[in-house]
Amino acid sequence: TSAIHVIGGGLAGSEAAWQIAQAGIPVVLHEMRPTKSTPAHQTGGLAELVCSNSFRADDFTANAVGLLHEEMRRLGSLIMQAATENRVPAGGALAVDRDGFSHSVERALNDHDLITISREEITDLQALDWDQTIVATGPLTSDALSQSIRALTGADQMAFFDAIAPIVYKDSIDFSKAWFQSRYDKGDGSDYINCAMDKEQYHAFIQALLDGEKQSFKDWEINTPYFEGCLPIEVMAERGVETLTFGPMKPVGLTNPNAPDKRSYAIVQLRQDNDLGTLWNMVGFQTKLAYGEQKRIFRTIPGLENAEFARLGGMHRNTFIKSPILLDQNLRLKSKPSIRFAGQITGCEGYVESTAIGLLAGRFASRERLDQDTQPPPVTTALGALLGHVTGGADVETYQPMNINFGLFPPAEIDDRPPEMRGKRLKRGDRKKARKAAVCARALNALEAWIKDTQP
Ligand code: FAD
């Protein structure tokens, strides 16, 4: 059999190559480092962690990312195995010795009879005549390859910066203050959630934005010319105290049913962010404020006093494609199904998530080659929920990279908890925990059933 080709030996590409080889199919892994590097990588090692050494929480009984760890372990993940072997103490988190981790991954791939590692930059996708290719070149995909991907997908289907507005869990919004309405009552009336401010609240809010501690841009990020069209909210505020009332916070075309006689001075809008309606993004609120500051300042918005954030805002150099319209359920490019995408370039976010999408891409590719079932994992699993975000569930217009979180799963009933936890009476905070435990237990059952159902 001819080999499957994987471009990019980062987290996703290394995992994809491993899954393919373990299925008995030869694979060539193309990695441009050390010949050519990225602005963030420091070594020539495969699966280099570019920043933190943490894979985040490892608890799979009540934590979404821990659940993703466990699901990947059950599917024979090389990255999870190498992470576990190189674990360093970090409380409930799975943190690793980064060099040891990268060496373990590289050794396993090098030692595998079916894997060839080719150190070269791939620059032109159209010129390739491979039967099956997986592109896993990450958030810092080389310029030449980025251009080639753009040519293949259409220029406006690819982003070079993420401009992330915070995303709020709907069930943490106070609807005695917030209300549903579309501006000028266009749409079906429930398209937006609105939070109104009076003059005093607005001016205090602007001052907080100006005074708030900011994250710094890296030098090479400042020089990336792509983001004038999408300014951080605090930069808009710097341009004038009233600027935001003519921009994302304009108060026109909306009436607050909780205070019908009072004119709103400014209004923050949130737009539905996933099919399930559990997550809502703050429209136009991309920001470089420090994370703690975002929570503090955005919770001064009436209705968001107790907001819980599925993700906080940010802006970084980040190459990703609009996967929800470009890719099918098996991560294939609809317009050219011999090419799959995997890892952060598909619009997931984080080491663990990138690996997970790499695992799925490798599994889909090898199963397709072997004429086996390529049905995606159910949406009740963490793998399925994340894949759903990438290939369908998210709003295409506002599509931005996202970590795994409980908002991506269909809600679970408390009685989906493991049997030993059922039937106990719960306080309010404990109900939330119980619901998470229910999602996790349900996921692992669904994963086992899926593994069984898709067995050759
Ligand atoms: P990568 O791990 O980046 O792998 C892509 C590989 O493709 C690289 O080895 C690259 O050299 C290679 N490549 C690129 N172009 C070509 C080409 N044309 N031909 C051949 N090879 C090519 N996530 C976290 O969870 N925690 C963090 O702390 C964190 N910090 C980050 C910091 C920065 C600066 C960035 C940019 C991202 C960070 N991320 C973090 C997000 C993300 O999880 C990581 O970038 C992750 O490594 C993505 O995995 P990946 O496999 O998709 O891409």
PDB file of C-alpha atoms in Angstrom, residues 225-415:
ATOM      1  CA  PRO A 225      -0.356  43.083   9.444  1.00  0.00           C
ATOM      2  CA  TYR A 226      -3.758  41.487   9.679  1.00  0.00           C
ATOM      3  CA  PHE A 227      -5.741  43.038  12.417  1.00  0.00           C
ATOM      4  CA  GLU A 228      -6.606  46.694  11.867  1.00  0.00           C
ATOM      5  CA  GLY A 229     -10.139  45.632  10.852  1.00  0.00           C
ATOM      6  CA  CYS A 230     -10.807  43.986  14.173  1.00  0.00           C
ATOM      7  CA  LEU A 231      -9.539  46.151  17.013  1.00  0.00           C
ATOM      8  CA  PRO A 232      -9.437  45.119  20.650  1.00  0.00           C
ATOM      9  CA  ILE A 233     -12.227  46.754  22.624  1.00  0.00           C
ATOM     10  CA  GLU A 234      -9.806  48.664  24.884  1.00  0.00           C
ATOM     11  CA  VAL A 235      -8.073  50.139  21.816  1.00  0.00           C
ATOM     12  CA  MET A 236     -11.449  51.357  20.538  1.00  0.00           C
ATOM     13  CA  ALA A 237     -12.048  52.876  23.995  1.00  0.00           C
ATOM     14  CA  GLU A 238      -8.701  54.699  23.773  1.00  0.00           C
ATOM     15  CA  ARG A 239      -9.852  56.421  20.591  1.00  0.00           C
ATOM     16  CA  GLY A 240     -12.541  58.331  22.507  1.00  0.00           C
ATOM     17  CA  VAL A 241     -14.866  57.895  25.461  1.00  0.00           C
ATOM     18  CA  GLU A 242     -17.965  57.594  23.242  1.00  0.00           C
ATOM     19  CA  THR A 243     -16.404  55.506  20.454  1.00  0.00           C
ATOM     20  CA  LEU A 244     -17.939  52.253  21.674  1.00  0.00           C
ATOM     21  CA  THR A 245     -21.445  53.750  21.757  1.00  0.00           C
ATOM     22  CA  PHE A 246     -21.110  54.139  17.989  1.00  0.00           C
ATOM     23  CA  GLY A 247     -19.613  50.678  17.638  1.00  0.00           C
ATOM     24  CA  PRO A 248     -20.302  47.376  19.379  1.00  0.00           C
ATOM     25  CA  MET A 249     -22.137  49.050  22.289  1.00  0.00           C
ATOM     26  CA  LYS A 250     -24.536  51.254  20.329  1.00  0.00           C
ATOM     27  CA  PRO A 251     -27.894  51.494  22.124  1.00  0.00           C
ATOM     28  CA  VAL A 252     -30.181  51.993  19.100  1.00  0.00           C
ATOM     29  CA  GLY A 253     -33.028  49.752  17.933  1.00  0.00           C
ATOM     30  CA  LEU A 254     -33.449  48.003  21.284  1.00  0.00           C
ATOM     31  CA  THR A 255     -35.836  48.492  24.211  1.00  0.00           C
ATOM     32  CA  ASN A 256     -35.165  47.096  27.634  1.00  0.00           C
ATOM     33  CA  PRO A 257     -38.375  45.376  28.838  1.00  0.00           C
ATOM     34  CA  ASN A 258     -37.022  45.434  32.408  1.00  0.00           C
ATOM     35  CA  ALA A 259     -36.836  49.271  32.321  1.00  0.00           C
ATOM     36  CA  PRO A 260     -39.112  50.350  29.445  1.00  0.00           C
ATOM     37  CA  ASP A 261     -39.184  54.038  30.473  1.00  0.00           C
ATOM     38  CA  LYS A 262     -35.451  54.476  30.689  1.00  0.00           C
ATOM     39  CA  ARG A 263     -33.242  55.143  27.658  1.00  0.00           C
ATOM     40  CA  SER A 264     -30.176  52.895  27.611  1.00  0.00           C
ATOM     41  CA  TYR A 265     -26.891  54.736  27.201  1.00  0.00           C
ATOM     42  CA  ALA A 266     -24.995  51.712  25.878  1.00  0.00           C
ATOM     43  CA  ILE A 267     -25.900  48.088  25.220  1.00  0.00           C
ATOM     44  CA  VAL A 268     -23.705  45.000  25.147  1.00  0.00           C
ATOM     45  CA  GLN A 269     -24.983  42.257  22.864  1.00  0.00           C
ATOM     46  CA  LEU A 270     -24.296  38.546  23.034  1.00  0.00           C
ATOM     47  CA  ARG A 271     -24.840  36.277  20.073  1.00  0.00           C
ATOM     48  CA  GLN A 272     -25.511  32.550  20.122  1.00  0.00           C
ATOM     49  CA  ASP A 273     -22.270  30.669  19.578  1.00  0.00           C
ATOM     50  CA  ASN A 274     -23.272  27.019  19.244  1.00  0.00           C
ATOM     51  CA  ASP A 275     -26.217  24.999  17.966  1.00  0.00           C
ATOM     52  CA  LEU A 276     -27.171  23.943  21.460  1.00  0.00           C
ATOM     53  CA  GLY A 277     -27.658  27.565  22.558  1.00  0.00           C
ATOM     54  CA  THR A 278     -25.599  27.029  25.698  1.00  0.00           C
ATOM     55  CA  LEU A 279     -22.769  29.427  24.724  1.00  0.00           C
ATOM     56  CA  TRP A 280     -23.060  33.108  23.790  1.00  0.00           C
ATOM     57  CA  ASN A 281     -20.242  35.388  22.584  1.00  0.00           C
ATOM     58  CA  MET A 282     -19.937  39.060  23.507  1.00  0.00           C
ATOM     59  CA  VAL A 283     -20.238  40.760  20.129  1.00  0.00           C
ATOM     60  CA  GLY A 284     -17.210  42.899  19.185  1.00  0.00           C
ATOM     61  CA  PHE A 285     -15.484  42.304  22.529  1.00  0.00           C
ATOM     62  CA  GLN A 286     -12.162  40.895  21.278  1.00  0.00           C
ATOM     63  CA  THR A 287      -9.583  42.052  23.790  1.00  0.00           C
ATOM     64  CA  LYS A 288      -6.000  41.907  25.002  1.00  0.00           C
ATOM     65  CA  LEU A 289      -6.987  42.541  28.636  1.00  0.00           C
ATOM     66  CA  ALA A 290      -5.410  40.138  31.121  1.00  0.00           C
ATOM     67  CA  TYR A 291      -7.716  37.203  31.946  1.00  0.00           C
ATOM     68  CA  GLY A 292      -8.365  38.196  35.564  1.00  0.00           C
ATOM     69  CA  GLU A 293      -9.164  41.748  34.450  1.00  0.00           C
ATOM     70  CA  GLN A 294     -11.664  40.504  31.879  1.00  0.00           C
ATOM     71  CA  LYS A 295     -13.622  38.623  34.510  1.00  0.00           C
ATOM     72  CA  ARG A 296     -13.539  41.561  36.909  1.00  0.00           C
ATOM     73  CA  ILE A 297     -14.472  44.220  34.332  1.00  0.00           C
ATOM     74  CA  PHE A 298     -17.036  42.272  32.286  1.00  0.00           C
ATOM     75  CA  ARG A 299     -18.846  41.246  35.471  1.00  0.00           C
ATOM     76  CA  THR A 300     -19.642  44.950  36.015  1.00  0.00           C
ATOM     77  CA  ILE A 301     -21.996  44.720  33.005  1.00  0.00           C
ATOM     78  CA  PRO A 302     -25.595  44.552  34.282  1.00  0.00           C
ATOM     79  CA  GLY A 303     -26.812  40.965  33.870  1.00  0.00           C
ATOM     80  CA  LEU A 304     -23.305  39.520  33.767  1.00  0.00           C
ATOM     81  CA  GLU A 305     -22.503  39.957  37.483  1.00  0.00           C
ATOM     82  CA  ASN A 306     -22.209  36.183  37.901  1.00  0.00           C
ATOM     83  CA  ALA A 307     -21.130  35.366  34.357  1.00  0.00           C
ATOM     84  CA  GLU A 308     -19.116  32.197  33.892  1.00  0.00           C
ATOM     85  CA  PHE A 309     -16.851  32.261  30.860  1.00  0.00           C
ATOM     86  CA  ALA A 310     -16.397  29.254  28.559  1.00  0.00           C
ATOM     87  CA  ARG A 311     -13.482  31.181  27.103  1.00  0.00           C
ATOM     88  CA  LEU A 312     -11.972  34.568  27.729  1.00  0.00           C
ATOM     89  CA  GLY A 313     -11.057  37.011  24.988  1.00  0.00           C
ATOM     90  CA  GLY A 314      -7.713  37.239  23.287  1.00  0.00           C
ATOM     91  CA  MET A 315      -5.846  38.118  20.114  1.00  0.00           C
ATOM     92  CA  HIS A 316      -2.919  36.095  18.833  1.00  0.00           C
ATOM     93  CA  ARG A 317      -1.199  35.189  15.643  1.00  0.00           C
ATOM     94  CA  ASN A 318      -3.053  32.027  14.686  1.00  0.00           C
ATOM     95  CA  THR A 319      -3.558  30.461  11.286  1.00  0.00           C
ATOM     96  CA  PHE A 320      -6.837  28.585  10.985  1.00  0.00           C
ATOM     97  CA  ILE A 321      -9.427  27.741   8.379  1.00  0.00           C
ATOM     98  CA  LYS A 322     -13.213  28.082   8.548  1.00  0.00           C
ATOM     99  CA  SER A 323     -13.649  24.382   9.145  1.00  0.00           C
ATOM    100  CA  PRO A 324     -17.432  24.362   9.701  1.00  0.00           C
ATOM    101  CA  ILE A 325     -17.968  25.135   6.026  1.00  0.00           C
ATOM    102  CA  LEU A 326     -14.796  23.683   4.499  1.00  0.00           C
ATOM    103  CA  LEU A 327     -14.543  20.261   6.133  1.00  0.00           C
ATOM    104  CA  ASP A 328     -16.813  17.236   6.238  1.00  0.00           C
ATOM    105  CA  GLN A 329     -17.476  15.104   9.326  1.00  0.00           C
ATOM    106  CA  ASN A 330     -14.303  13.111   8.650  1.00  0.00           C
ATOM    107  CA  LEU A 331     -12.136  16.287   8.527  1.00  0.00           C
ATOM    108  CA  ARG A 332     -11.783  16.027   4.719  1.00  0.00           C
ATOM    109  CA  LEU A 333     -11.730  19.124   2.569  1.00  0.00           C
ATOM    110  CA  LYS A 334     -15.129  18.993   0.855  1.00  0.00           C
ATOM    111  CA  SER A 335     -13.666  20.390  -2.367  1.00  0.00           C
ATOM    112  CA  LYS A 336     -10.717  17.949  -2.342  1.00  0.00           C
ATOM    113  CA  PRO A 337     -11.388  14.934  -0.109  1.00  0.00           C
ATOM    114  CA  SER A 338      -7.873  13.504  -0.493  1.00  0.00           C
ATOM    115  CA  ILE A 339      -6.764  16.286   1.891  1.00  0.00           C
ATOM    116  CA  ARG A 340      -7.637  16.287   5.576  1.00  0.00           C
ATOM    117  CA  PHE A 341      -6.874  18.943   8.163  1.00  0.00           C
ATOM    118  CA  ALA A 342      -5.938  18.302  11.795  1.00  0.00           C
ATOM    119  CA  GLY A 343      -4.829  20.174  14.897  1.00  0.00           C
ATOM    120  CA  GLN A 344      -5.089  23.820  15.737  1.00  0.00           C
ATOM    121  CA  ILE A 345      -5.361  24.846  12.071  1.00  0.00           C
ATOM    122  CA  THR A 346      -8.912  23.423  12.129  1.00  0.00           C
ATOM    123  CA  GLY A 347      -9.954  25.899  14.824  1.00  0.00           C
ATOM    124  CA  CYS A 348      -9.634  23.931  17.995  1.00  0.00           C
ATOM    125  CA  GLU A 349      -7.450  25.491  20.686  1.00  0.00           C
ATOM    126  CA  GLY A 350      -4.825  23.982  22.954  1.00  0.00           C
ATOM    127  CA  TYR A 351      -2.331  21.133  23.105  1.00  0.00           C
ATOM    128  CA  VAL A 352      -4.891  18.536  24.136  1.00  0.00           C
ATOM    129  CA  GLU A 353      -7.547  19.586  21.647  1.00  0.00           C
ATOM    130  CA  SER A 354      -5.035  19.757  18.770  1.00  0.00           C
ATOM    131  CA  THR A 355      -3.871  16.254  19.633  1.00  0.00           C
ATOM    132  CA  ALA A 356      -7.461  15.023  19.787  1.00  0.00           C
ATOM    133  CA  ILE A 357      -8.261  16.296  16.305  1.00  0.00           C
ATOM    134  CA  GLY A 358      -4.974  14.754  15.099  1.00  0.00           C
ATOM    135  CA  LEU A 359      -5.995  11.430  16.606  1.00  0.00           C
ATOM    136  CA  LEU A 360      -9.349  11.545  14.829  1.00  0.00           C
ATOM    137  CA  ALA A 361      -7.808  12.579  11.489  1.00  0.00           C
ATOM    138  CA  GLY A 362      -5.324   9.684  11.686  1.00  0.00           C
ATOM    139  CA  ARG A 363      -8.053   7.256  12.610  1.00  0.00           C
ATOM    140  CA  PHE A 364     -10.399   8.445   9.841  1.00  0.00           C
ATOM    141  CA  ALA A 365      -7.617   8.320   7.225  1.00  0.00           C
ATOM    142  CA  SER A 366      -6.483   4.815   8.102  1.00  0.00           C
ATOM    143  CA  ARG A 367     -10.046   3.495   8.346  1.00  0.00           C
ATOM    144  CA  GLU A 368     -10.918   5.003   4.999  1.00  0.00           C
ATOM    145  CA  ARG A 369      -7.882   3.257   3.521  1.00  0.00           C
ATOM    146  CA  LEU A 370      -8.916  -0.051   5.094  1.00  0.00           C
ATOM    147  CA  ASP A 371     -12.578   0.316   4.065  1.00  0.00           C
ATOM    148  CA  GLN A 372     -13.652   0.325   7.706  1.00  0.00           C
ATOM    149  CA  ASP A 373     -16.401   2.295   9.438  1.00  0.00           C
ATOM    150  CA  THR A 374     -15.488   6.016   9.627  1.00  0.00           C
ATOM    151  CA  GLN A 375     -18.520   7.094  11.635  1.00  0.00           C
ATOM    152  CA  PRO A 376     -17.469   9.988  13.941  1.00  0.00           C
ATOM    153  CA  PRO A 377     -17.628   9.547  17.713  1.00  0.00           C
ATOM    154  CA  PRO A 378     -21.000  10.502  19.253  1.00  0.00           C
ATOM    155  CA  VAL A 379     -21.478  14.136  20.251  1.00  0.00           C
ATOM    156  CA  THR A 380     -21.902  13.013  23.873  1.00  0.00           C
ATOM    157  CA  THR A 381     -18.172  12.121  23.975  1.00  0.00           C
ATOM    158  CA  ALA A 382     -15.523  14.824  24.391  1.00  0.00           C
ATOM    159  CA  LEU A 383     -13.967  13.808  21.067  1.00  0.00           C
ATOM    160  CA  GLY A 384     -17.353  14.030  19.364  1.00  0.00           C
ATOM    161  CA  ALA A 385     -18.247  17.343  21.017  1.00  0.00           C
ATOM    162  CA  LEU A 386     -14.945  18.893  19.910  1.00  0.00           C
ATOM    163  CA  LEU A 387     -15.249  17.455  16.406  1.00  0.00           C
ATOM    164  CA  GLY A 388     -18.787  18.830  16.299  1.00  0.00           C
ATOM    165  CA  HIS A 389     -17.482  22.315  17.110  1.00  0.00           C
ATOM    166  CA  VAL A 390     -14.925  22.062  14.313  1.00  0.00           C
ATOM    167  CA  THR A 391     -17.068  20.524  11.598  1.00  0.00           C
ATOM    168  CA  GLY A 392     -20.519  21.898  12.213  1.00  0.00           C
ATOM    169  CA  GLY A 393     -21.925  23.138  15.504  1.00  0.00           C
ATOM    170  CA  ALA A 394     -20.266  26.545  15.609  1.00  0.00           C
ATOM    171  CA  ASP A 395     -21.475  29.736  13.978  1.00  0.00           C
ATOM    172  CA  VAL A 396     -19.353  30.155  10.829  1.00  0.00           C
ATOM    173  CA  GLU A 397     -19.442  33.958  10.899  1.00  0.00           C
ATOM    174  CA  THR A 398     -17.863  34.163  14.330  1.00  0.00           C
ATOM    175  CA  TYR A 399     -15.875  30.929  14.122  1.00  0.00           C
ATOM    176  CA  GLN A 400     -12.895  31.189  16.451  1.00  0.00           C
ATOM    177  CA  PRO A 401     -10.629  28.605  18.029  1.00  0.00           C
ATOM    178  CA  MET A 402     -12.042  27.048  21.181  1.00  0.00           C
ATOM    179  CA  ASN A 403     -10.998  24.764  24.019  1.00  0.00           C
ATOM    180  CA  ILE A 404     -13.105  21.769  24.956  1.00  0.00           C
ATOM    181  CA  ASN A 405     -15.748  22.787  27.520  1.00  0.00           C
ATOM    182  CA  PHE A 406     -19.028  21.484  28.872  1.00  0.00           C
ATOM    183  CA  GLY A 407     -21.020  23.943  26.742  1.00  0.00           C
ATOM    184  CA  LEU A 408     -20.105  21.883  23.668  1.00  0.00           C
ATOM    185  CA  PHE A 409     -21.916  18.792  25.014  1.00  0.00           C
ATOM    186  CA  PRO A 410     -25.655  18.213  24.962  1.00  0.00           C
ATOM    187  CA  PRO A 411     -26.883  18.845  28.535  1.00  0.00           C
ATOM    188  CA  ALA A 412     -27.072  15.750  30.770  1.00  0.00           C
ATOM    189  CA  GLU A 413     -29.519  14.875  33.503  1.00  0.00           C
ATOM    190  CA  ILE A 414     -28.219  14.455  37.006  1.00  0.00           C
ATOM    191  CA  ASP A 415     -29.530  10.906  36.922  1.00  0.00           C
TER     192      ASP A 415
END
